[in-house]
Short mmCIF file of N, CA and C in Angstrom, two decimals:
data_model
loop_
_atom_site.label_atom_id
_atom_site.label_comp_id
_atom_site.label_asym_id
_atom_site.label_seq_id
_atom_site.Cartn_x
_atom_site.Cartn_y
_atom_site.Cartn_z
N MET A 725 0.87 -1.22 -0.11
CA MET A 725 -0.01 0.00 -0.04
C MET A 725 0.94 1.31 -0.09
N THR A 726 0.69 2.07 -0.86
CA THR A 726 1.40 3.31 -1.04
C THR A 726 0.46 4.54 -0.58
N GLU A 727 1.22 5.52 0.13
CA GLU A 727 0.46 6.77 0.41
C GLU A 727 0.68 7.68 -0.61
N GLU A 728 -0.33 8.40 -0.97
CA GLU A 728 -0.18 9.46 -1.89
C GLU A 728 0.14 10.87 -1.27
N TYR A 729 1.20 11.50 -1.69
CA TYR A 729 1.52 12.84 -1.24
C TYR A 729 1.60 13.74 -2.33
N LEU A 730 1.00 14.80 -2.33
CA LEU A 730 1.01 15.81 -3.22
C LEU A 730 1.41 17.16 -2.65
N GLU A 731 2.02 18.14 -3.33
CA GLU A 731 2.28 19.40 -2.85
C GLU A 731 1.30 20.41 -3.51
N PHE A 732 0.65 21.25 -2.81
CA PHE A 732 -0.16 22.31 -3.18
C PHE A 732 0.33 23.60 -2.87
N PRO A 733 0.78 24.46 -3.80
CA PRO A 733 1.17 25.85 -3.43
C PRO A 733 -0.08 26.63 -3.11
N VAL A 734 -0.03 27.29 -1.82
CA VAL A 734 -1.23 27.93 -1.37
C VAL A 734 -0.70 29.26 -0.62
N HIS A 735 -1.74 30.09 -0.47
CA HIS A 735 -1.47 31.24 0.23
C HIS A 735 -1.93 30.94 1.77
N ARG A 736 -0.96 30.90 2.57
CA ARG A 736 -1.26 30.58 4.06
C ARG A 736 -2.22 31.56 4.64
N PHE A 737 -2.13 32.83 4.23
CA PHE A 737 -3.00 33.83 4.85
C PHE A 737 -4.51 33.44 4.61
N ILE A 738 -4.71 33.15 3.32
CA ILE A 738 -6.07 32.87 2.88
C ILE A 738 -6.55 31.67 3.56
N LEU A 739 -5.72 30.52 3.55
CA LEU A 739 -6.18 29.40 4.21
C LEU A 739 -6.44 29.54 5.73
N ALA A 740 -5.59 30.35 6.31
CA ALA A 740 -5.70 30.60 7.83
C ALA A 740 -6.88 31.34 8.15
N ALA A 741 -7.40 32.21 7.18
CA ALA A 741 -8.59 33.02 7.27
C ALA A 741 -9.85 32.18 7.24
N SER A 742 -9.74 31.09 6.44
CA SER A 742 -10.78 30.22 6.11
C SER A 742 -11.01 29.14 7.04
N SER A 743 -9.93 28.79 7.92
CA SER A 743 -10.03 27.59 8.78
C SER A 743 -9.30 27.72 10.07
N PRO A 744 -10.10 27.77 11.22
CA PRO A 744 -9.29 27.84 12.50
C PRO A 744 -8.34 26.66 12.64
N TYR A 745 -8.50 25.48 12.11
CA TYR A 745 -7.52 24.42 12.37
C TYR A 745 -6.28 24.75 11.48
N LEU A 746 -6.43 25.20 10.26
CA LEU A 746 -5.20 25.47 9.50
C LEU A 746 -4.58 26.71 10.03
N ARG A 747 -5.29 27.62 10.61
CA ARG A 747 -4.68 28.89 11.31
C ARG A 747 -3.81 28.37 12.43
N MET A 748 -4.18 27.47 13.26
CA MET A 748 -3.45 26.93 14.40
C MET A 748 -2.23 26.17 13.81
N ALA A 749 -2.44 25.35 12.78
CA ALA A 749 -1.36 24.63 12.20
C ALA A 749 -0.22 25.58 11.66
N PHE A 750 -0.74 26.51 11.10
CA PHE A 750 0.35 27.48 10.41
C PHE A 750 1.02 28.21 11.45
N THR A 751 0.28 28.50 12.58
CA THR A 751 0.90 29.38 13.69
C THR A 751 1.99 28.34 14.42
N ASN A 752 1.65 27.08 14.51
CA ASN A 752 2.61 26.23 15.12
C ASN A 752 3.73 25.88 14.25
N MET A 753 3.65 26.19 12.92
CA MET A 753 4.83 25.86 12.02
C MET A 753 5.81 26.99 11.97
N GLN A 754 5.54 28.18 12.43
CA GLN A 754 6.29 29.41 12.45
C GLN A 754 7.84 28.97 12.87
N HIS A 755 8.01 28.12 13.77
CA HIS A 755 9.23 27.82 14.21
C HIS A 755 9.95 26.72 13.69
N SER A 756 9.34 26.00 12.77
CA SER A 756 9.71 24.82 12.14
C SER A 756 10.45 25.12 10.85
N GLU A 757 11.50 24.20 10.59
CA GLU A 757 12.26 24.50 9.53
C GLU A 757 11.63 23.77 8.30
N ASN A 758 10.55 22.93 8.56
CA ASN A 758 9.82 22.22 7.46
C ASN A 758 8.76 23.18 6.99
N PRO A 759 8.82 23.44 5.65
CA PRO A 759 7.75 24.44 5.26
C PRO A 759 6.53 23.83 4.75
N PHE A 760 6.34 22.36 4.95
CA PHE A 760 5.26 21.60 4.47
C PHE A 760 4.31 21.27 5.68
N LEU A 761 3.13 21.32 5.42
CA LEU A 761 2.04 20.86 6.34
C LEU A 761 1.41 19.64 5.81
N GLN A 762 1.61 18.65 6.58
CA GLN A 762 0.85 17.35 6.19
C GLN A 762 -0.56 17.27 6.88
N LEU A 763 -1.49 16.87 6.05
CA LEU A 763 -2.95 16.81 6.39
C LEU A 763 -3.42 15.39 6.11
N ASP A 764 -4.11 14.81 6.95
CA ASP A 764 -4.68 13.45 6.74
C ASP A 764 -6.06 13.68 6.00
N ILE A 765 -5.86 14.08 4.74
CA ILE A 765 -7.02 14.30 3.89
C ILE A 765 -6.64 13.71 2.52
N GLU A 766 -7.61 13.06 1.90
CA GLU A 766 -7.42 12.51 0.63
C GLU A 766 -7.30 13.56 -0.36
N CYS A 767 -6.45 13.37 -1.43
CA CYS A 767 -6.07 14.43 -2.29
C CYS A 767 -7.15 15.04 -3.06
N ASP A 768 -8.19 14.27 -3.52
CA ASP A 768 -9.29 14.84 -4.26
C ASP A 768 -10.11 15.80 -3.16
N ALA A 769 -10.19 15.41 -2.08
CA ALA A 769 -11.02 16.23 -1.11
C ALA A 769 -10.24 17.48 -0.88
N LEU A 770 -8.84 17.37 -0.74
CA LEU A 770 -8.13 18.48 -0.42
C LEU A 770 -8.14 19.49 -1.55
N GLU A 771 -8.08 18.99 -2.81
CA GLU A 771 -8.25 19.87 -4.00
C GLU A 771 -9.55 20.63 -3.95
N SER A 772 -10.55 19.83 -3.58
CA SER A 772 -12.01 20.51 -3.62
C SER A 772 -11.99 21.54 -2.43
N LEU A 773 -11.31 21.23 -1.34
CA LEU A 773 -11.34 22.17 -0.23
C LEU A 773 -10.71 23.39 -0.57
N LEU A 774 -9.47 23.29 -1.37
CA LEU A 774 -8.77 24.57 -1.76
C LEU A 774 -9.60 25.19 -2.78
N ASP A 775 -10.18 24.60 -3.80
CA ASP A 775 -11.07 25.13 -4.84
C ASP A 775 -12.16 26.08 -4.05
N PHE A 776 -12.79 25.52 -3.03
CA PHE A 776 -13.86 26.11 -2.19
C PHE A 776 -13.21 27.38 -1.55
N THR A 777 -12.05 27.28 -0.91
CA THR A 777 -11.43 28.37 -0.22
C THR A 777 -11.27 29.56 -1.10
N TYR A 778 -10.75 29.29 -2.32
CA TYR A 778 -10.51 30.45 -3.19
C TYR A 778 -11.60 30.94 -3.94
N THR A 779 -12.63 30.06 -4.25
CA THR A 779 -13.65 30.46 -5.24
C THR A 779 -14.99 30.38 -4.63
N ARG A 780 -15.17 29.72 -3.51
CA ARG A 780 -16.46 29.57 -2.87
C ARG A 780 -17.37 28.58 -3.68
N GLU A 781 -16.57 27.76 -4.51
CA GLU A 781 -17.39 26.75 -5.24
C GLU A 781 -16.42 25.50 -5.33
N CYS A 782 -17.02 24.32 -5.43
CA CYS A 782 -16.15 23.11 -5.80
C CYS A 782 -17.11 22.14 -6.43
N ILE A 783 -16.67 21.19 -7.18
CA ILE A 783 -17.43 20.15 -7.92
C ILE A 783 -17.63 19.04 -6.79
N LEU A 784 -18.97 18.81 -6.56
CA LEU A 784 -19.42 17.80 -5.64
C LEU A 784 -20.20 16.79 -6.47
N THR A 785 -19.97 15.57 -6.08
CA THR A 785 -20.66 14.34 -6.63
C THR A 785 -21.07 13.53 -5.35
N LEU A 786 -21.98 12.53 -5.66
CA LEU A 786 -22.29 11.62 -4.71
C LEU A 786 -21.19 10.75 -4.21
N ASP A 787 -20.24 10.59 -5.04
CA ASP A 787 -19.00 9.75 -4.70
C ASP A 787 -17.98 10.48 -3.85
N ASN A 788 -17.89 11.80 -4.14
CA ASN A 788 -16.80 12.55 -3.35
C ASN A 788 -17.37 13.43 -2.10
N VAL A 789 -18.61 13.70 -2.06
CA VAL A 789 -19.11 14.53 -1.03
C VAL A 789 -18.73 14.09 0.44
N SER A 790 -18.77 12.84 0.67
CA SER A 790 -18.39 12.46 2.05
C SER A 790 -16.99 12.64 2.36
N ARG A 791 -16.01 12.52 1.46
CA ARG A 791 -14.61 12.83 1.71
C ARG A 791 -14.41 14.34 1.91
N ILE A 792 -15.20 15.11 1.12
CA ILE A 792 -15.12 16.52 1.28
C ILE A 792 -15.63 16.97 2.68
N ILE A 793 -16.78 16.42 2.95
CA ILE A 793 -17.22 16.71 4.48
C ILE A 793 -16.22 16.29 5.39
N ASP A 794 -15.58 15.19 5.24
CA ASP A 794 -14.61 14.88 6.36
C ASP A 794 -13.50 15.96 6.34
N ALA A 795 -13.07 16.42 5.25
CA ALA A 795 -12.01 17.40 5.13
C ALA A 795 -12.47 18.67 5.77
N ALA A 796 -13.71 19.00 5.47
CA ALA A 796 -14.32 20.24 6.14
C ALA A 796 -14.44 20.18 7.46
N LYS A 797 -14.83 18.99 8.09
CA LYS A 797 -14.93 18.85 9.50
C LYS A 797 -13.50 18.91 10.14
N LEU A 798 -12.61 18.28 9.55
CA LEU A 798 -11.25 18.31 10.21
C LEU A 798 -10.69 19.68 10.18
N CYS A 799 -10.93 20.47 9.06
CA CYS A 799 -10.34 21.77 9.05
C CYS A 799 -11.22 22.89 9.56
N GLN A 800 -12.48 22.44 10.23
CA GLN A 800 -13.30 23.28 10.81
C GLN A 800 -13.86 24.50 9.96
N MET A 801 -14.17 24.00 8.73
CA MET A 801 -14.70 24.88 7.64
C MET A 801 -16.07 24.85 7.47
N THR A 802 -17.04 25.42 8.31
CA THR A 802 -18.32 25.44 8.51
C THR A 802 -19.04 25.68 7.13
N SER A 803 -18.42 26.80 6.27
CA SER A 803 -19.23 27.09 5.17
C SER A 803 -18.98 25.97 4.12
N LEU A 804 -17.95 25.29 4.06
CA LEU A 804 -17.84 24.14 3.14
C LEU A 804 -18.69 23.00 3.67
N PHE A 805 -18.64 22.66 4.82
CA PHE A 805 -19.68 21.68 5.37
C PHE A 805 -21.17 22.02 4.98
N GLN A 806 -21.50 23.16 5.29
CA GLN A 806 -22.98 23.72 4.81
C GLN A 806 -23.16 23.62 3.30
N TYR A 807 -22.09 23.95 2.46
CA TYR A 807 -22.29 23.73 1.01
C TYR A 807 -22.43 22.35 0.61
N CYS A 808 -21.77 21.44 1.34
CA CYS A 808 -21.87 20.02 1.08
C CYS A 808 -23.36 19.51 1.53
N CYS A 809 -23.83 19.99 2.59
CA CYS A 809 -25.10 19.59 3.05
C CYS A 809 -26.20 20.13 2.12
N GLU A 810 -25.97 21.33 1.52
CA GLU A 810 -26.99 21.82 0.60
C GLU A 810 -27.01 20.95 -0.66
N TYR A 811 -25.73 20.50 -1.10
CA TYR A 811 -25.70 19.59 -2.21
C TYR A 811 -26.48 18.31 -1.84
N LEU A 812 -26.28 17.64 -0.72
CA LEU A 812 -27.10 16.57 -0.36
C LEU A 812 -28.45 16.74 -0.25
N MET A 813 -29.04 17.83 0.19
CA MET A 813 -30.42 18.05 0.20
C MET A 813 -31.10 18.23 -1.22
N HIS A 814 -30.13 18.72 -2.14
CA HIS A 814 -30.63 18.78 -3.52
C HIS A 814 -30.58 17.43 -4.37
N ASN A 815 -29.89 16.50 -3.77
CA ASN A 815 -29.70 15.20 -4.40
C ASN A 815 -30.23 14.08 -3.66
N LEU A 816 -31.34 14.34 -2.85
CA LEU A 816 -31.95 13.44 -2.06
C LEU A 816 -32.81 12.54 -2.89
N ASN A 817 -32.81 11.20 -2.66
CA ASN A 817 -33.58 10.36 -3.28
C ASN A 817 -33.89 9.01 -2.53
N TYR A 818 -34.72 8.15 -3.13
CA TYR A 818 -35.08 6.97 -2.28
C TYR A 818 -33.91 6.03 -2.04
N GLU A 819 -32.92 6.16 -2.94
CA GLU A 819 -31.73 5.24 -2.69
C GLU A 819 -30.87 5.73 -1.47
N ASN A 820 -30.76 7.05 -1.22
CA ASN A 820 -29.79 7.45 -0.26
C ASN A 820 -30.65 8.21 1.02
N ILE A 821 -31.80 8.09 0.99
CA ILE A 821 -32.55 8.82 2.04
C ILE A 821 -32.13 8.40 3.50
N PHE A 822 -32.08 7.03 3.63
CA PHE A 822 -31.73 6.54 5.01
C PHE A 822 -30.26 6.76 5.46
N HIS A 823 -29.36 6.84 4.55
CA HIS A 823 -28.05 7.03 4.70
C HIS A 823 -28.02 8.56 5.07
N LEU A 824 -28.59 9.57 4.33
CA LEU A 824 -28.60 10.92 4.66
C LEU A 824 -29.24 11.15 5.95
N TYR A 825 -30.21 10.48 6.18
CA TYR A 825 -31.02 10.66 7.59
C TYR A 825 -30.04 10.37 8.70
N ASP A 826 -29.29 9.22 8.54
CA ASP A 826 -28.33 8.83 9.57
C ASP A 826 -27.20 9.87 9.74
N PHE A 827 -26.79 10.31 8.48
CA PHE A 827 -25.66 11.36 8.38
C PHE A 827 -26.14 12.69 9.18
N ALA A 828 -27.38 13.05 8.94
CA ALA A 828 -27.90 14.34 9.57
C ALA A 828 -27.94 14.09 11.12
N LYS A 829 -28.33 12.98 11.52
CA LYS A 829 -28.44 12.76 12.86
C LYS A 829 -27.01 12.74 13.60
N LEU A 830 -26.15 12.07 12.84
CA LEU A 830 -24.63 11.91 13.38
C LEU A 830 -24.02 13.22 13.45
N HIS A 831 -24.31 14.18 12.57
CA HIS A 831 -23.70 15.46 12.49
C HIS A 831 -24.58 16.62 13.15
N SER A 832 -25.66 16.24 13.75
CA SER A 832 -26.49 17.28 14.40
C SER A 832 -27.00 18.24 13.45
N ASN A 833 -27.17 17.94 12.21
CA ASN A 833 -27.60 18.89 11.13
C ASN A 833 -29.21 18.95 11.12
N SER A 834 -29.71 19.83 11.82
CA SER A 834 -31.23 19.87 11.94
C SER A 834 -31.81 20.14 10.65
N LYS A 835 -31.31 21.13 9.77
CA LYS A 835 -31.86 21.30 8.46
C LYS A 835 -31.92 20.11 7.65
N LEU A 836 -30.81 19.39 7.47
CA LEU A 836 -30.85 18.18 6.64
C LEU A 836 -31.82 17.15 7.34
N LEU A 837 -31.71 17.12 8.59
CA LEU A 837 -32.67 16.11 9.29
C LEU A 837 -34.14 16.41 9.11
N ASN A 838 -34.55 17.64 9.05
CA ASN A 838 -35.81 18.09 8.61
C ASN A 838 -36.16 17.75 7.21
N VAL A 839 -35.24 18.03 6.26
CA VAL A 839 -35.60 17.73 4.91
C VAL A 839 -35.68 16.21 4.64
N THR A 840 -34.86 15.38 5.32
CA THR A 840 -34.90 13.92 5.10
C THR A 840 -36.28 13.45 5.69
N TYR A 841 -36.60 13.96 6.82
CA TYR A 841 -37.85 13.53 7.52
C TYR A 841 -39.04 13.87 6.74
N GLU A 842 -39.08 15.09 6.14
CA GLU A 842 -40.20 15.52 5.28
C GLU A 842 -40.14 14.74 4.03
N TYR A 843 -39.08 14.34 3.50
CA TYR A 843 -39.04 13.38 2.31
C TYR A 843 -39.68 12.09 2.50
N LEU A 844 -39.43 11.48 3.73
CA LEU A 844 -39.99 10.25 4.14
C LEU A 844 -41.49 10.25 4.32
N MET A 845 -42.02 11.45 4.62
CA MET A 845 -43.49 11.55 5.01
C MET A 845 -44.22 11.80 3.68
#
């Protein structure tokens, strides 16, 4: 099993302004000689997180949204998390309704929980 590492040139100031987690990570790096921050985020989710940080948009699919949500939660990016939840609400169907209901309960997302509940009624 190989781990995938990619380098993304970024503006620390922009990322720090968007994420309390990254702000703290960059603050802790100030005295380090290593200029790289390693994150436990899958590469496609990190690319989407960066796209959202710079443009307030990213490409979401039913295949990638859970990984992007995990990245948003890790980085404490509420706006990206809400963006993903809006996507889920607009893509609700009989195949994913119970999964999304459980997801909404797990993440205490009352808006998504209400939408899934109404869909079931």
